[in-house]
Amino acid sequence: MNHTDENRRKVIKTLVLAGFGLHIVGCTSPVEPKEKIKSTPISDKDSTAIEKIEDEILSNNVTYFTQDNDEFSKLGTYFNLHTQKSPAIIALVVNAEGVSEAILHAKELNLPVSVKSGGHSFEQFSSNTGGLVINLSLLNEMKWGNNNELIAGSACLLREIYDFVLPAGRLLPAGSCGTVGLGGLTLGGGYGLFAREYGLTCDHLLEATFVDGNGKIHKVDQNHPIMWALKGGGNGNFGVVTSFKMKTQPIPTQFNTTKFKAYKLDSIQAKELFKTWFDNAYLLPGHCFSAFVLNGRTLTILVTYFKDKSSELESMEAALSPICDKTTTSNTIDIPKALKRYYGITHPIYFKNASAGYYSKFSEIEDCIDDVLSTVVTTPGLIYQVNTLGGKIASSNFESSSCYPHRSYNYLSELQSYWNEGETSKKEMLLRAFTKVQDLFYANGNRAQYRNYPSIGFPDWEKSYYGDNYSKLQEIKKKYDSDNTIRHDQSIKQADET
Ligand SMILES: Cc1cc2nc3c(=O)[nH]c(=O)nc-3n(C[C@H](O)[C@H](O)[C@H](O)COP(=O)(O)OP(=O)(O)OC[C@H]3O[C@@H](n4cnc5c(N)ncnc54)[C@H](O)[C@@H]3O)c2cc1C
C-alpha cells in the first residue's frame, strides 16, 4: 500500500468512526472532537462500513486528510493568523474530477464545503470549522493558449503568474501582493496598478472549468449563464473554478512612480492633504494609479504610471508637493523589478483588514471624514487607504458582462491594522478604532463594499457586496448549488433561505 492509499484509509476510518458513514440528511452538527474519534474502538460492523466507503471514495483525483495527518496543518495554512478555523477534512484535489468527488463526498457526509486557492481571504472564508475544505494548491500550472491567453490553475499565486507572463512580454492586470491566489482574486473582482487602463482581473476571464456545488463539471465561456456570476461573485458561492483562461495585455515599456510623504499630521492637516488628493486623483488618466495611505500620523501618497507623464499628474504634483514634507520619483524600464516592490509580506501575519466603502465625490464622506481622520491620526498603526478606480473599470461592456456592481465609483477605501503575536492590548486598541471608523462610515450611509475585502461585521453585506445583483445571484445559487453545499458566513444564500 503506498503512502497516499494509507492516508485515505486512515481518513475513511476516522470518518466512519465519527458516524459519517450514516449519510444523515439534514444534520448540521459540527464534527466530533478528534480526541473522541480516536478513542473509539473499531468493531466488525465499523470495518464493513469502512470497506464500503473505501470503495466509494478511493480515487486518484483527491486525497483526504484529517487533523491526525502530518500534512493537515501545512495544507491548512492561511495568511491571516487572526481568523483561524478548524476544518474536519481537507480534500487535496488534482483536477476538476477530484473537486467533483470531494463535493459529492461532503454532501454524503452533510458537511459544508469551503474552497482554498491562495488562502488570503481576510475573514478566512476559504476555511471553516467542522466542514470540508477543498484545497486547490496542486492546481498551480500555467500554459499559453492562442492569442497570448494565459491558462492557469486556480492556486497560481500572483508572483508566479508575473514570473510566467512578464518575460513573455505580457501582463495580467491583477493585484499587487505576490502571494494572493488567482482564484479568489479573479472571482471577487481583482484590481491593481493596471485596472484603470485595462479593467479588473475578472474582466480578463474568457473561459473556465467550473465544478458546481452539485458536483457537475462545466466548461464555461462568455455565453454560459454562470460566467456573469463568476466575475465578481464567484468566490466561495456556487462551486469551484479549477482552471482559468485569461486575456493578457502587452507589458508596458516604462514604470514610474511619484511618492509624497507627510509626517506628524493632525487631523486638520490630514484633511487638507486628503481633500487636495481627492480632488485631483480621479482626473488622472487610465495608465495612472494612486493611493492615499494614512498610517496613524504618517501619510504616503503613491502615484504609479506607465506612460509619459500627463498634465493632470503635473497639476496634482503641483498641488501636493508644497503641502507635503517630501516628494520622490522613480523611473524604470525593468517592469518585473518594479512590480516586485509591491509584493509585500509573504508569510502569515496577524491582521484585520476590510473594505471601508466606495465613493465618488467628497460630499459623500464630508460629514464623517473629520471623525474618521481624527480616529486614524490618534491610533498608531491604524491605516486608512483610499485607491483610485474609474477609467476602464467603469466600462459599460464590463458592467453588463459581470456581476461586479461598483463600477461607477471613483474611489475604493480600506482599513488595515497589523499586530504581532501576544500584542493583545495593541490588537484590542486597533480593533476598537477599526470598528469605530466602520461605524462612522456606516452611519454616514457609505455602505457599498468590495467583496474581496470582506468584514464579518458588515450588517447588510449582501447589498454592500453585490448591490442590485444579489437577487439574481440567489437564483443562480439555487440552480448550481441546490443544497447550499458551498457556504461560509457571507456566501450567497438561496432566496428562500434565512
Ligand atoms: C496582503 C493582501 C493583499 C491584497 N491585495 C489585493 C489587491 O491588490 N487587489 C485586490 O483586488 N485584492 C487584494 N487582496 C484581496 C484578495 O483579492 C482576496 O483576499 C482574495 O479573495 C484572495 O484570494 P486567494 O485565492 O488568495 O484566497 P482564498 O482565501 O483561497 O480564497 C478567497 C475566497 O475565494 C474563494 N475561492 C478561492 N478560490 C476559488 C475557486 N477556485 N473557486 C471558487 N471559490 C474560490 C474562497 O472560498 C474564499 O471565499 C489582497 C489580500 C491580501 C491578504
Coordinates of C-alpha atoms and ligand atoms in Angstrom, one line a residue:
M1 CA 0.0 0.0 0.0
N2 CA 1.5 3.4 -0.9
H3 CA 1.6 6.4 1.4
T4 CA -1.4 8.1 -0.3
D5 CA -3.6 4.9 -0.1
E6 CA -2.7 4.6 3.6
N7 CA -3.7 8.2 4.2
R8 CA -7.0 7.7 2.6
R9 CA -7.7 4.6 4.6
K10 CA -6.8 6.4 7.8
V11 CA -9.2 9.2 6.8
I12 CA -12.0 6.8 5.9
K13 CA -11.6 5.0 9.2
T14 CA -11.8 8.3 11.1
L15 CA -14.9 9.3 9.2
V16 CA -16.7 6.1 9.8
L17 CA -15.9 6.2 13.5
A18 CA -17.2 9.7 13.6
G19 CA -20.5 8.5 12.2
F20 CA -20.1 10.0 8.8
G21 CA -21.0 6.7 7.0
L22 CA -24.6 7.2 8.1
H23 CA -25.4 9.9 5.5
I24 CA -27.6 11.8 7.9
V25 CA -29.7 14.1 5.8
G26 CA -30.4 17.5 7.4
C27 CA -27.9 17.1 10.2
T28 CA -25.8 20.2 10.5
S29 CA -24.0 19.5 13.8
P30 CA -20.2 20.0 13.7
V31 CA -17.7 17.2 13.6
E32 CA -17.0 15.4 16.9
P33 CA -13.7 16.4 18.5
K34 CA -10.9 14.3 17.2
E35 CA -9.9 13.0 20.7
K36 CA -13.3 11.3 20.9
I37 CA -12.9 9.9 17.4
K38 CA -9.5 8.4 18.2
S39 CA -10.6 6.7 21.4
T40 CA -13.5 4.7 19.8
P41 CA -12.6 1.0 19.2
I42 CA -13.1 -0.5 15.7
S43 CA -15.9 -3.1 15.7
D44 CA -16.7 -5.6 12.9
K45 CA -19.6 -3.5 11.9
D46 CA -17.3 -0.5 11.5
S47 CA -14.8 -2.5 9.5
T48 CA -17.5 -3.5 7.0
A49 CA -18.6 0.2 6.8
I50 CA -15.0 1.3 6.2
E51 CA -14.6 -1.1 3.3
K52 CA -17.9 0.1 1.8
I53 CA -17.0 3.7 2.0
E54 CA -13.4 3.0 1.0
D55 CA -14.8 1.7 -2.3
E56 CA -16.8 4.8 -2.7
I57 CA -14.1 7.3 -2.2
L58 CA -10.8 5.7 -3.1
S59 CA -9.7 7.8 -6.1
N60 CA -6.6 9.1 -7.8
N61 CA -8.2 12.5 -8.1
V62 CA -8.5 13.5 -4.4
T63 CA -6.8 12.7 -1.2
Y64 CA -8.5 13.3 2.1
F65 CA -6.6 14.5 5.2
T66 CA -7.8 14.9 8.8
Q67 CA -6.1 16.5 11.8
D68 CA -4.2 13.3 12.5
N69 CA -2.3 13.6 9.3
D70 CA 1.1 15.4 9.4
E71 CA 0.2 17.2 6.1
F72 CA -3.0 18.7 7.6
S73 CA -1.5 21.8 9.3
K74 CA 0.6 22.6 6.2
L75 CA -2.4 22.3 3.9
G76 CA -4.4 24.4 6.4
T77 CA -2.0 27.4 6.5
Y78 CA -3.7 30.7 5.9
F79 CA -2.3 34.2 5.5
N80 CA -4.4 35.8 8.3
L81 CA -3.4 34.3 11.7
H82 CA -6.2 36.3 13.4
T83 CA -9.0 34.3 11.9
Q84 CA -8.0 30.7 12.2
K85 CA -10.6 28.0 11.7
S86 CA -10.6 24.2 12.2
P87 CA -12.0 22.1 9.4
A88 CA -12.6 18.4 9.9
I89 CA -11.4 17.3 6.4
I90 CA -9.1 18.7 3.8
A91 CA -9.6 17.3 0.3
L92 CA -6.4 17.8 -1.7
V93 CA -7.5 17.6 -5.4
V94 CA -5.5 17.2 -8.5
N95 CA -8.2 18.0 -11.1
A96 CA -11.8 19.0 -11.6
E97 CA -12.9 15.4 -11.2
G98 CA -11.3 15.4 -7.8
V99 CA -13.3 18.6 -6.9
S100 CA -16.5 16.9 -8.0
E101 CA -15.8 13.8 -6.0
A102 CA -14.9 15.9 -2.9
I103 CA -18.2 17.8 -3.2
L104 CA -20.2 14.7 -3.6
H105 CA -18.4 13.2 -0.6
A106 CA -19.1 16.2 1.5
K107 CA -22.8 16.0 0.5
E108 CA -22.9 12.4 1.7
L109 CA -21.4 13.5 5.0
N110 CA -23.6 16.6 5.1
L111 CA -20.6 18.8 5.6
P112 CA -20.3 22.4 4.4
V113 CA -17.6 23.0 1.7
S114 CA -15.0 25.8 1.6
V115 CA -12.6 26.4 -1.2
K116 CA -9.0 27.4 -0.8
S117 CA -6.7 28.8 -3.5
G118 CA -4.1 31.3 -2.2
G119 CA -5.6 31.4 1.4
H120 CA -5.6 35.2 1.6
S121 CA -9.3 35.7 2.4
F122 CA -9.4 38.4 5.1
E123 CA -12.0 36.5 7.0
Q124 CA -10.7 33.1 6.1
F125 CA -13.9 32.3 4.1
S126 CA -11.7 29.6 2.4
S127 CA -11.8 27.5 5.5
N128 CA -14.5 26.5 8.0
T129 CA -14.9 24.8 11.4
G130 CA -16.0 21.2 11.2
G131 CA -16.5 21.1 7.5
L132 CA -14.6 20.0 4.4
V133 CA -12.1 22.3 2.7
I134 CA -11.2 21.7 -1.0
N135 CA -7.6 22.6 -1.2
L136 CA -6.6 23.6 -4.8
S137 CA -2.9 24.1 -4.1
L138 CA -1.9 21.4 -6.6
L139 CA -3.8 23.3 -9.4
N140 CA -0.9 25.7 -10.0
E141 CA 0.1 25.1 -13.6
M142 CA 0.3 27.7 -16.3
K143 CA 0.5 27.5 -20.1
W144 CA -0.2 29.7 -23.0
G145 CA -3.4 29.4 -25.1
N146 CA -3.9 31.0 -28.5
N147 CA -3.6 34.8 -28.8
N148 CA -1.5 35.2 -25.7
E149 CA -4.2 33.8 -23.5
L150 CA -3.0 32.6 -20.1
I151 CA -4.4 29.2 -19.0
A152 CA -3.8 28.9 -15.3
G153 CA -4.8 26.8 -12.3
S154 CA -6.8 28.5 -9.6
A155 CA -4.0 28.2 -7.0
C156 CA -1.4 30.1 -9.0
L157 CA -0.1 32.9 -6.9
L158 CA 0.3 36.4 -8.5
R159 CA 4.1 36.4 -8.2
E160 CA 4.1 33.0 -10.1
I161 CA 1.9 34.5 -12.8
Y162 CA 4.0 37.6 -13.2
D163 CA 7.1 35.4 -13.4
F164 CA 5.5 33.4 -16.2
V165 CA 3.9 36.2 -18.2
L166 CA 6.2 39.2 -17.9
P167 CA 9.3 37.5 -19.6
A168 CA 6.9 36.7 -22.5
G169 CA 6.1 40.4 -22.8
R170 CA 2.6 40.1 -21.4
L171 CA 0.8 41.3 -18.3
L172 CA -2.3 40.1 -16.4
P173 CA -3.8 43.1 -14.7
A174 CA -4.2 41.9 -11.2
G175 CA -3.4 42.8 -7.6
S176 CA 0.0 43.8 -6.3
C177 CA 0.5 41.3 -3.4
G178 CA 2.7 38.5 -4.7
T179 CA 1.1 35.7 -2.6
V180 CA -2.5 36.3 -3.4
G181 CA -4.2 33.5 -5.3
L182 CA -5.6 33.9 -8.8
G183 CA -8.8 32.0 -7.8
G184 CA -10.1 34.3 -5.0
L185 CA -8.8 37.5 -6.6
T186 CA -10.4 37.0 -10.0
L187 CA -13.7 35.6 -8.7
G188 CA -14.2 38.6 -6.4
G189 CA -13.1 41.3 -8.9
G190 CA -9.4 41.9 -8.7
Y191 CA -7.9 45.4 -9.1
G192 CA -4.4 46.8 -9.0
L193 CA -2.0 49.1 -10.7
F194 CA -3.2 48.5 -14.2
A195 CA -7.0 48.2 -13.7
R196 CA -7.8 51.8 -14.7
E197 CA -6.2 51.2 -18.1
Y198 CA -7.4 47.6 -18.8
G199 CA -10.3 46.7 -16.4
L200 CA -10.4 44.4 -13.4
T201 CA -8.9 40.9 -13.4
C202 CA -12.4 39.4 -13.7
D203 CA -12.8 41.4 -16.9
H204 CA -10.0 39.3 -18.4
L205 CA -11.7 36.0 -17.7
L206 CA -12.5 34.3 -21.0
E207 CA -13.2 30.7 -20.2
A208 CA -13.2 28.5 -17.1
T209 CA -13.6 25.0 -15.9
F210 CA -16.3 25.2 -13.2
V211 CA -17.4 22.4 -10.9
D212 CA -20.8 23.4 -9.5
G213 CA -22.0 22.8 -5.9
N214 CA -24.0 19.8 -7.2
G215 CA -20.7 18.2 -8.3
K216 CA -21.2 18.7 -12.1
I217 CA -18.3 19.8 -14.2
H218 CA -18.9 22.6 -16.8
K219 CA -16.6 24.1 -19.4
V220 CA -17.8 27.7 -19.4
D221 CA -17.3 30.5 -21.9
Q222 CA -18.7 34.0 -22.2
N223 CA -22.1 32.7 -23.3
H224 CA -22.6 30.4 -20.3
P225 CA -25.0 31.8 -17.7
I226 CA -22.6 31.3 -14.8
M227 CA -19.9 33.4 -16.4
W228 CA -21.6 36.7 -15.4
A229 CA -21.8 35.5 -11.8
L230 CA -18.2 34.3 -11.6
K231 CA -16.9 37.7 -12.5
G232 CA -17.1 39.4 -9.1
G233 CA -19.5 36.9 -7.3
G234 CA -17.8 33.6 -7.8
N235 CA -15.6 33.2 -4.8
G236 CA -17.0 30.6 -2.4
N237 CA -20.6 30.8 -3.5
F238 CA -21.7 28.4 -6.3
G239 CA -18.9 25.9 -6.8
V240 CA -15.2 25.7 -7.7
V241 CA -13.3 27.1 -10.6
T242 CA -10.3 24.9 -11.3
S243 CA -8.9 26.5 -14.4
F244 CA -9.0 30.0 -15.8
K245 CA -8.4 31.1 -19.4
M246 CA -7.4 34.8 -19.1
K247 CA -6.9 37.5 -21.7
T248 CA -3.5 39.2 -21.2
Q249 CA -2.2 42.7 -22.1
P250 CA 1.1 43.9 -23.5
I251 CA 3.7 44.6 -20.9
P252 CA 4.4 48.4 -20.5
T253 CA 7.7 49.8 -21.6
Q254 CA 8.2 52.0 -18.6
F255 CA 7.0 52.2 -15.0
N256 CA 7.2 55.4 -13.0
T257 CA 6.3 56.5 -9.5
T258 CA 5.9 59.7 -7.6
K259 CA 5.6 59.4 -3.8
F260 CA 4.6 62.1 -1.4
K261 CA 5.3 61.8 2.3
A262 CA 3.9 63.9 5.2
Y263 CA 4.7 63.3 8.8
K264 CA 3.3 64.0 12.3
L265 CA -0.1 65.1 10.9
D266 CA -3.0 66.2 12.9
S267 CA -6.5 65.7 11.6
I268 CA -6.8 69.2 10.1
Q269 CA -3.6 68.8 8.1
A270 CA -4.6 65.2 7.1
K271 CA -7.9 66.5 5.8
E272 CA -6.3 69.3 3.7
L273 CA -4.0 66.7 2.1
F274 CA -6.8 64.3 1.6
K275 CA -9.1 66.8 0.0
T276 CA -6.3 68.0 -2.3
W277 CA -5.5 64.4 -3.3
F278 CA -9.2 63.5 -3.7
D279 CA -10.0 66.5 -5.9
N280 CA -7.1 65.6 -8.3
A281 CA -6.6 61.8 -8.3
Y282 CA -9.8 60.8 -10.1
L283 CA -8.8 63.1 -13.0
L284 CA -5.6 61.1 -13.7
P285 CA -5.6 59.2 -17.0
G286 CA -6.1 55.4 -17.1
H287 CA -2.4 54.5 -17.0
C288 CA -2.1 56.1 -13.6
F289 CA -3.0 54.5 -10.2
S290 CA -2.9 56.4 -7.0
A291 CA -3.4 55.6 -3.3
F292 CA -3.7 57.8 -0.3
V293 CA -2.3 55.9 2.7
L294 CA -2.7 57.4 6.1
N295 CA -0.9 55.3 8.7
G296 CA -1.5 56.9 12.1
R297 CA 0.1 60.3 11.7
T298 CA 2.2 59.4 8.6
L299 CA 0.9 59.9 5.1
T300 CA 2.1 58.3 1.9
I301 CA 0.6 59.2 -1.4
L302 CA 1.6 56.9 -4.2
V303 CA 1.2 57.5 -7.9
T304 CA 2.2 54.9 -10.4
Y305 CA 2.1 55.5 -14.2
F306 CA 3.3 53.5 -17.1
K307 CA 3.2 56.1 -20.0
D308 CA 4.6 59.6 -20.2
K309 CA 3.6 62.0 -17.5
S310 CA 0.3 63.7 -18.1
S311 CA -0.7 67.3 -17.5
E312 CA -3.2 66.0 -14.9
L313 CA -0.4 64.4 -12.9
E314 CA 1.7 67.5 -13.2
S315 CA -1.2 69.5 -11.7
M316 CA -1.6 67.0 -8.9
E317 CA 2.1 67.2 -8.1
A318 CA 2.0 71.0 -8.2
A319 CA -0.9 70.9 -5.7
L320 CA 0.6 68.3 -3.3
S321 CA 4.3 68.9 -3.3
P322 CA 4.1 72.3 -1.4
I323 CA 2.0 70.8 1.4
C324 CA 3.9 67.5 1.8
D325 CA 7.3 67.1 3.6
K326 CA 8.9 65.0 0.8
T327 CA 8.4 64.1 -2.8
T328 CA 10.4 61.4 -4.5
T329 CA 10.2 60.0 -8.0
S330 CA 11.5 56.9 -9.7
N331 CA 11.5 55.7 -13.3
T332 CA 12.4 52.3 -14.7
I333 CA 12.0 50.1 -17.7
D334 CA 12.5 47.0 -15.6
I335 CA 8.9 46.1 -15.2
P336 CA 9.3 42.8 -13.3
K337 CA 11.6 44.5 -10.8
A338 CA 9.2 47.4 -10.4
L339 CA 6.2 45.1 -9.7
K340 CA 8.2 43.1 -7.1
R341 CA 8.4 46.2 -5.0
Y342 CA 4.7 45.8 -4.2
Y343 CA 4.7 42.1 -3.5
G344 CA 4.5 42.7 0.3
I345 CA 4.9 40.3 3.2
T346 CA 4.9 36.6 2.1
H347 CA 4.4 34.8 5.5
P348 CA 1.2 34.6 7.5
I349 CA 0.6 37.6 9.9
Y350 CA -2.0 38.8 12.4
F351 CA -4.2 41.5 10.9
K352 CA -7.7 42.8 10.5
N353 CA -8.3 44.5 7.1
A354 CA -11.6 45.4 5.4
S355 CA -13.2 47.5 2.7
A356 CA -14.2 50.9 4.1
G357 CA -16.5 52.0 1.3
Y358 CA -16.7 53.1 -2.3
Y359 CA -17.3 56.7 -3.0
S360 CA -17.0 59.2 -5.8
K361 CA -17.5 62.8 -4.5
F362 CA -16.0 64.3 -1.4
S363 CA -19.5 65.4 -0.4
E364 CA -20.4 61.7 0.1
I365 CA -18.0 61.5 3.1
E366 CA -17.8 65.1 4.1
D367 CA -20.0 64.7 7.2
C368 CA -17.9 61.9 8.7
I369 CA -14.4 62.4 7.4
D370 CA -13.3 64.7 10.3
D371 CA -14.1 62.0 12.8
V372 CA -12.6 59.3 10.6
L373 CA -9.3 61.1 10.2
S374 CA -9.1 62.1 13.8
T375 CA -9.5 58.5 14.8
V376 CA -6.8 57.4 12.4
V377 CA -4.2 60.0 13.5
T378 CA -4.8 59.2 17.1
T379 CA -4.5 55.5 16.6
P380 CA -0.9 54.5 15.8
G381 CA -0.9 51.5 13.4
L382 CA -4.4 52.1 12.1
I383 CA -4.2 52.5 8.3
Y384 CA -6.9 54.3 6.2
Q385 CA -6.1 53.8 2.5
V386 CA -8.1 55.1 -0.5
N387 CA -7.4 53.9 -4.0
T388 CA -8.3 55.3 -7.4
L389 CA -10.9 53.4 -9.5
G390 CA -12.5 54.7 -12.7
G391 CA -11.0 54.5 -16.2
K392 CA -11.8 51.2 -17.9
I393 CA -13.2 49.7 -14.7
A394 CA -16.2 51.8 -15.4
S395 CA -16.7 50.4 -18.9
S396 CA -20.4 49.6 -19.7
N397 CA -19.4 46.4 -21.5
F398 CA -17.6 45.1 -18.4
E399 CA -20.6 46.2 -16.3
S400 CA -23.1 44.2 -18.3
S401 CA -20.9 41.1 -18.6
S402 CA -20.1 40.8 -14.9
C403 CA -22.0 40.9 -11.6
Y404 CA -19.3 43.2 -10.0
P405 CA -21.6 46.2 -9.2
H406 CA -19.4 49.0 -8.2
R407 CA -18.0 50.3 -11.5
S408 CA -19.2 53.9 -11.3
Y409 CA -17.3 54.8 -8.2
N410 CA -14.1 56.8 -8.4
Y411 CA -12.5 55.5 -5.1
L412 CA -12.3 52.4 -3.0
S413 CA -11.2 52.7 0.6
E414 CA -9.9 50.1 3.0
L415 CA -8.9 49.9 6.6
Q416 CA -5.9 47.9 7.8
S417 CA -4.4 47.0 11.1
Y418 CA -1.5 44.7 12.0
W419 CA 0.0 43.4 15.2
N420 CA 2.3 40.7 16.4
E421 CA 1.6 37.5 18.4
G422 CA 1.0 38.3 22.0
E423 CA 0.3 42.1 21.5
T424 CA -3.2 41.8 23.0
S425 CA -3.6 45.4 24.1
K426 CA -2.4 46.7 20.8
K427 CA -4.8 44.4 19.0
E428 CA -7.7 45.5 21.2
M429 CA -6.9 49.2 20.7
L430 CA -6.6 48.8 16.9
L431 CA -9.8 46.7 16.7
R432 CA -11.7 49.3 18.8
A433 CA -10.6 52.1 16.5
F434 CA -11.3 49.9 13.4
T435 CA -14.9 49.3 14.4
K436 CA -15.4 53.0 15.3
V437 CA -14.3 54.0 11.8
Q438 CA -16.5 51.3 10.2
D439 CA -19.5 52.6 12.3
L440 CA -18.8 56.2 11.2
F441 CA -18.9 55.3 7.6
Y442 CA -22.0 53.1 8.0
A443 CA -23.9 55.8 9.9
N444 CA -22.9 58.2 7.1
G445 CA -24.5 55.9 4.6
N446 CA -21.3 54.7 2.9
R447 CA -22.4 51.0 2.5
A448 CA -21.0 49.7 -0.8
Q449 CA -18.1 47.4 -0.1
Y450 CA -15.6 45.4 -2.1
R451 CA -16.3 41.6 -2.0
N452 CA -12.6 40.8 -1.9
Y453 CA -12.1 43.0 1.2
P454 CA -14.8 41.4 3.4
S455 CA -15.6 42.1 7.0
I456 CA -17.7 39.8 9.1
G457 CA -19.2 42.9 10.7
F458 CA -20.9 44.4 7.6
P459 CA -24.6 44.5 8.6
D460 CA -26.0 44.4 5.1
W461 CA -23.2 42.5 3.3
E462 CA -25.5 41.2 0.6
K463 CA -26.3 44.6 -0.8
S464 CA -22.9 46.0 0.2
Y465 CA -21.0 43.5 -2.0
Y466 CA -23.5 42.8 -4.8
G467 CA -25.8 45.9 -4.9
D468 CA -28.9 45.2 -7.0
N469 CA -27.4 42.0 -8.4
Y470 CA -27.9 40.0 -5.2
S471 CA -31.4 38.5 -6.0
K472 CA -30.2 37.3 -9.5
L473 CA -27.2 35.7 -7.8
Q474 CA -29.5 34.0 -5.4
E475 CA -31.3 32.4 -8.3
I476 CA -28.0 31.2 -9.7
K477 CA -27.1 29.8 -6.4
K478 CA -30.3 27.8 -6.3
K479 CA -29.6 26.3 -9.7
Y480 CA -25.9 25.4 -9.3
D481 CA -25.7 24.6 -5.6
S482 CA -29.1 23.4 -4.8
D483 CA -28.2 22.0 -1.3
N484 CA -26.1 25.1 -0.3
T485 CA -23.1 22.9 0.0
I486 CA -20.5 25.6 -0.8
R487 CA -21.0 28.0 2.0
H488 CA -19.4 30.3 4.5
D489 CA -20.6 33.1 6.8
Q490 CA -21.2 35.5 3.9
S491 CA -21.9 33.2 1.0
I492 CA -24.8 33.9 -1.3
K493 CA -28.0 32.4 0.1
Q494 CA -30.9 30.9 -1.9
A495 CA -33.9 33.2 -1.9
D496 CA -35.9 31.0 0.5
E497 CA -33.1 30.6 2.9
T498 CA -32.7 32.8 6.0
Ligands
LIG1 C1 -1.9 41.0 1.6 C2 -3.1 41.1 0.7 C3 -3.0 41.9 -0.4 C4 -4.1 42.0 -1.3 N1 -4.1 42.8 -2.4 C5 -5.1 42.9 -3.2 C6 -5.0 43.7 -4.4 O1 -4.0 44.4 -4.7 N2 -6.1 43.7 -5.2 C7 -7.3 43.0 -4.9 O2 -8.2 43.1 -5.7 N3 -7.4 42.3 -3.8 C8 -6.3 42.2 -3.0 N4 -6.4 41.4 -1.9 C9 -7.7 40.7 -1.6 C10 -7.7 39.4 -2.3 O3 -8.1 39.7 -3.6 C11 -8.7 38.5 -1.7 O4 -8.3 38.2 -0.4 C12 -8.8 37.2 -2.5 O5 -10.1 36.6 -2.2 C13 -7.7 36.2 -2.1 O6 -7.8 35.1 -3.0 P1 -7.0 33.8 -2.5 O7 -7.2 32.8 -3.6 O8 -5.6 34.1 -2.2 O9 -7.7 33.4 -1.2 P2 -8.5 32.2 -0.6 O10 -8.6 32.6 0.8 O11 -8.0 30.9 -1.0 O12 -9.9 32.5 -1.3 C14 -10.7 33.7 -1.1 C15 -12.2 33.4 -1.4 O13 -12.3 32.9 -2.7 C16 -12.9 31.6 -2.7 N5 -12.2 30.9 -3.7 C17 -10.8 30.8 -3.9 N6 -10.6 30.0 -5.0 C18 -11.8 29.6 -5.5 C19 -12.2 28.9 -6.6 N7 -11.2 28.4 -7.4 N8 -13.5 28.7 -6.9 C20 -14.4 29.2 -6.1 N9 -14.1 30.0 -5.0 C21 -12.8 30.2 -4.7 C22 -12.7 31.1 -1.3 O14 -13.6 30.2 -1.0 C23 -12.8 32.4 -0.5 O15 -14.1 32.7 -0.2 C24 -5.3 41.3 -1.0 C25 -5.4 40.5 0.1 C26 -4.3 40.4 1.0 C27 -4.4 39.5 2.2

